[in-house]
Amino acid sequence: MGIFTHDIKTMDDLFVHTLQDIYYAENQITKALPKMAQQASNPMLKQGFEKHLRETENHIRNLEEVFQKLGMEPKGVECPAIDGIIKESNEVASEVADKDVLDAALIAAAQAVEHYEITRYGTLVTWARELGRNELVAPLERNLADEKATDQHLTELAESRINRAAAH
Ligand code: FE
Ligand code: FE
């Protein structure tokens, strides 16, 4: 898709494009999470990343269910937004030496990822309903609920001792 090609003509096209965008993003996230788990020092944060890696693998399966219901092969389209969030996270992490400060940086980066996913799934749920494709809503809402719960868990970790430890 480029500026002059106008490949996205209808809401259906836009829905599929956004589905392919988040499919690509989820696949990139499965590659980023093991590294984040490895970098984390706090055991709860480490476990949180490992748990969310398993959930993310499930998100990919839920998206494949949506593609299947649309009669389409699962396919990703490059998503510069998620690539940028992950790249920035890697750059910041590589510059942090203190383990508590690194944990705070990892939480902040992970929350940027979750918020990106939340916007995408929120949009897809709304569009699926608008297009009358109610059979697509449930798998998308399952992913949305996981992302929101993960974001909430990260907020709790940030507000508890991790950030306090980093400040001292
Ligand atoms: Fe996800
Ligand atoms: Fe996520």
Short mmCIF file of C-alpha atoms and ligand atoms in Angstrom, two decimals:
data_model
loop_
_atom_site.label_atom_id
_atom_site.label_comp_id
_atom_site.label_asym_id
_atom_site.label_seq_id
_atom_site.Cartn_x
_atom_site.Cartn_y
_atom_site.Cartn_z
CA MET A 1 0.00 0.00 0.00
CA GLY A 2 1.38 3.41 -0.91
CA ILE A 3 0.23 7.01 -1.06
CA PHE A 4 -0.80 6.88 -4.72
CA THR A 5 -2.15 3.34 -4.94
CA HIS A 6 -5.28 3.71 -2.79
CA ASP A 7 -5.50 -0.01 -2.06
CA ILE A 8 -7.80 0.58 0.92
CA LYS A 9 -11.17 1.45 -0.61
CA THR A 10 -13.76 0.23 1.86
CA MET A 11 -14.24 -0.27 5.59
CA ASP A 12 -13.73 -4.00 4.94
CA ASP A 13 -10.33 -3.24 3.39
CA LEU A 14 -9.45 -0.99 6.33
CA PHE A 15 -10.52 -3.68 8.81
CA VAL A 16 -8.34 -6.30 7.09
CA HIS A 17 -5.39 -3.92 6.89
CA THR A 18 -5.64 -3.21 10.64
CA LEU A 19 -6.01 -6.94 11.37
CA GLN A 20 -2.82 -7.61 9.38
CA ASP A 21 -1.10 -4.75 11.22
CA ILE A 22 -1.84 -6.20 14.67
CA TYR A 23 -0.98 -9.73 13.43
CA TYR A 24 2.47 -8.45 12.43
CA ALA A 25 2.74 -6.55 15.75
CA GLU A 26 1.87 -9.63 17.86
CA ASN A 27 4.52 -11.64 16.01
CA GLN A 28 7.13 -8.94 16.68
CA ILE A 29 6.09 -8.88 20.36
CA THR A 30 6.70 -12.65 20.71
CA LYS A 31 10.28 -11.94 19.59
CA ALA A 32 10.74 -8.97 21.98
CA LEU A 33 9.28 -10.47 25.19
CA PRO A 34 11.90 -13.22 25.81
CA LYS A 35 14.62 -10.56 25.70
CA MET A 36 12.66 -8.32 28.09
CA ALA A 37 12.14 -11.26 30.49
CA GLN A 38 15.85 -11.96 30.36
CA GLN A 39 16.72 -8.31 31.09
CA ALA A 40 14.27 -7.95 34.01
CA SER A 41 15.67 -8.36 37.54
CA ASN A 42 12.51 -8.23 39.63
CA PRO A 43 11.11 -11.81 39.72
CA MET A 44 7.49 -10.60 39.43
CA LEU A 45 8.35 -8.54 36.37
CA LYS A 46 10.29 -11.44 34.84
CA GLN A 47 7.37 -13.82 35.46
CA GLY A 48 4.96 -11.21 34.11
CA PHE A 49 6.86 -11.04 30.80
CA GLU A 50 7.02 -14.84 30.58
CA LYS A 51 3.28 -15.12 31.24
CA HIS A 52 2.50 -12.45 28.66
CA LEU A 53 4.64 -14.26 26.10
CA ARG A 54 2.33 -17.29 26.44
CA GLU A 55 -0.70 -14.99 26.21
CA THR A 56 0.76 -13.32 23.12
CA GLU A 57 1.14 -16.71 21.41
CA ASN A 58 -2.55 -17.20 22.17
CA HIS A 59 -3.35 -13.75 20.71
CA ILE A 60 -1.80 -14.90 17.45
CA ARG A 61 -4.06 -17.99 17.47
CA ASN A 62 -7.11 -15.80 18.18
CA LEU A 63 -6.19 -13.57 15.23
CA GLU A 64 -5.78 -16.66 13.04
CA GLU A 65 -9.33 -17.59 14.05
CA VAL A 66 -10.50 -14.14 12.83
CA PHE A 67 -8.67 -14.58 9.49
CA GLN A 68 -10.21 -18.05 9.19
CA LYS A 69 -13.71 -16.68 9.79
CA LEU A 70 -13.06 -14.15 7.04
CA GLY A 71 -11.96 -16.98 4.73
CA MET A 72 -8.47 -15.47 4.51
CA GLU A 73 -4.94 -16.74 5.04
CA PRO A 74 -3.30 -15.09 8.09
CA LYS A 75 -0.88 -12.45 6.85
CA GLY A 76 0.96 -9.52 8.41
CA VAL A 77 1.69 -6.07 7.04
CA GLU A 78 4.68 -4.16 8.27
CA CYS A 79 3.78 -1.96 11.22
CA PRO A 80 6.37 0.82 11.69
CA ALA A 81 4.64 1.89 14.92
CA ILE A 82 5.35 -1.34 16.84
CA ASP A 83 8.82 -1.61 15.28
CA GLY A 84 9.53 1.90 16.58
CA ILE A 85 8.26 1.18 20.09
CA ILE A 86 10.40 -2.00 20.31
CA LYS A 87 13.45 -0.27 18.82
CA GLU A 88 13.21 2.60 21.27
CA SER A 89 12.81 0.17 24.16
CA ASN A 90 15.96 -1.72 23.10
CA GLU A 91 17.92 1.51 22.75
CA VAL A 92 16.92 2.83 26.18
CA ALA A 93 17.51 -0.56 27.85
CA SER A 94 20.99 -0.79 26.36
CA GLU A 95 21.89 2.52 28.03
CA VAL A 96 20.71 1.60 31.56
CA ALA A 97 23.23 -0.04 33.87
CA ASP A 98 21.38 -0.01 37.21
CA LYS A 99 19.08 -3.05 37.46
CA ASP A 100 16.22 -1.23 39.24
CA VAL A 101 16.31 1.63 36.73
CA LEU A 102 16.35 -0.97 33.94
CA ASP A 103 13.23 -2.62 35.40
CA ALA A 104 11.48 0.77 35.41
CA ALA A 105 12.51 1.31 31.76
CA LEU A 106 11.24 -2.17 30.80
CA ILE A 107 7.87 -1.53 32.46
CA ALA A 108 7.52 1.80 30.65
CA ALA A 109 8.38 0.17 27.31
CA ALA A 110 6.00 -2.75 27.92
CA GLN A 111 3.18 -0.35 28.75
CA ALA A 112 3.76 1.50 25.45
CA VAL A 113 3.39 -1.87 23.67
CA GLU A 114 0.19 -2.75 25.59
CA HIS A 115 -1.34 0.66 24.90
CA TYR A 116 -0.63 0.24 21.19
CA GLU A 117 -2.36 -3.15 21.25
CA ILE A 118 -5.31 -1.76 23.23
CA THR A 119 -5.94 0.95 20.60
CA ARG A 120 -5.80 -1.58 17.78
CA TYR A 121 -8.12 -4.13 19.43
CA GLY A 122 -10.53 -1.41 20.58
CA THR A 123 -10.77 -0.17 16.99
CA LEU A 124 -11.14 -3.67 15.52
CA VAL A 125 -13.94 -4.58 17.96
CA THR A 126 -15.82 -1.39 17.07
CA TRP A 127 -15.36 -1.93 13.32
CA ALA A 128 -16.31 -5.62 13.50
CA ARG A 129 -19.64 -4.59 15.08
CA GLU A 130 -20.11 -1.74 12.61
CA LEU A 131 -19.55 -4.14 9.70
CA GLY A 132 -22.07 -6.59 11.17
CA ARG A 133 -19.36 -9.25 11.66
CA ASN A 134 -20.36 -10.10 15.23
CA GLU A 135 -18.70 -13.53 15.00
CA LEU A 136 -15.33 -11.73 14.93
CA VAL A 137 -15.92 -9.78 18.14
CA ALA A 138 -15.27 -12.53 20.73
CA PRO A 139 -11.67 -13.46 19.76
CA LEU A 140 -10.76 -9.78 19.43
CA GLU A 141 -12.30 -8.99 22.81
CA ARG A 142 -10.36 -11.85 24.44
CA ASN A 143 -7.13 -10.25 23.25
CA LEU A 144 -8.27 -6.78 24.32
CA ALA A 145 -9.07 -8.06 27.83
CA ASP A 146 -5.59 -9.67 28.15
CA GLU A 147 -3.84 -6.47 27.05
CA LYS A 148 -5.83 -4.39 29.53
CA ALA A 149 -5.09 -6.83 32.38
CA THR A 150 -1.39 -6.85 31.48
CA ASP A 151 -1.31 -3.06 31.40
CA GLN A 152 -2.98 -2.97 34.81
CA HIS A 153 -0.49 -5.48 36.22
CA LEU A 154 2.42 -3.38 34.90
CA THR A 155 0.93 -0.26 36.52
CA GLU A 156 0.73 -2.10 39.85
CA LEU A 157 4.35 -3.22 39.55
CA ALA A 158 5.43 0.32 38.63
CA GLU A 159 3.55 1.85 41.53
CA SER A 160 4.86 -0.69 44.03
CA ARG A 161 8.43 -1.17 44.99
CA ILE A 162 10.06 -1.30 41.56
CA ASN A 163 9.96 2.43 40.93
CA ARG A 164 10.68 3.21 44.58
CA ALA A 165 13.74 0.97 44.47
CA ALA A 166 14.94 2.73 41.33
CA ALA A 167 14.57 6.17 42.92
CA HIS A 168 16.92 5.25 45.80
FE FE B 1 -1.14 -9.12 22.36
FE FE B 2 0.26 -7.51 24.91
#
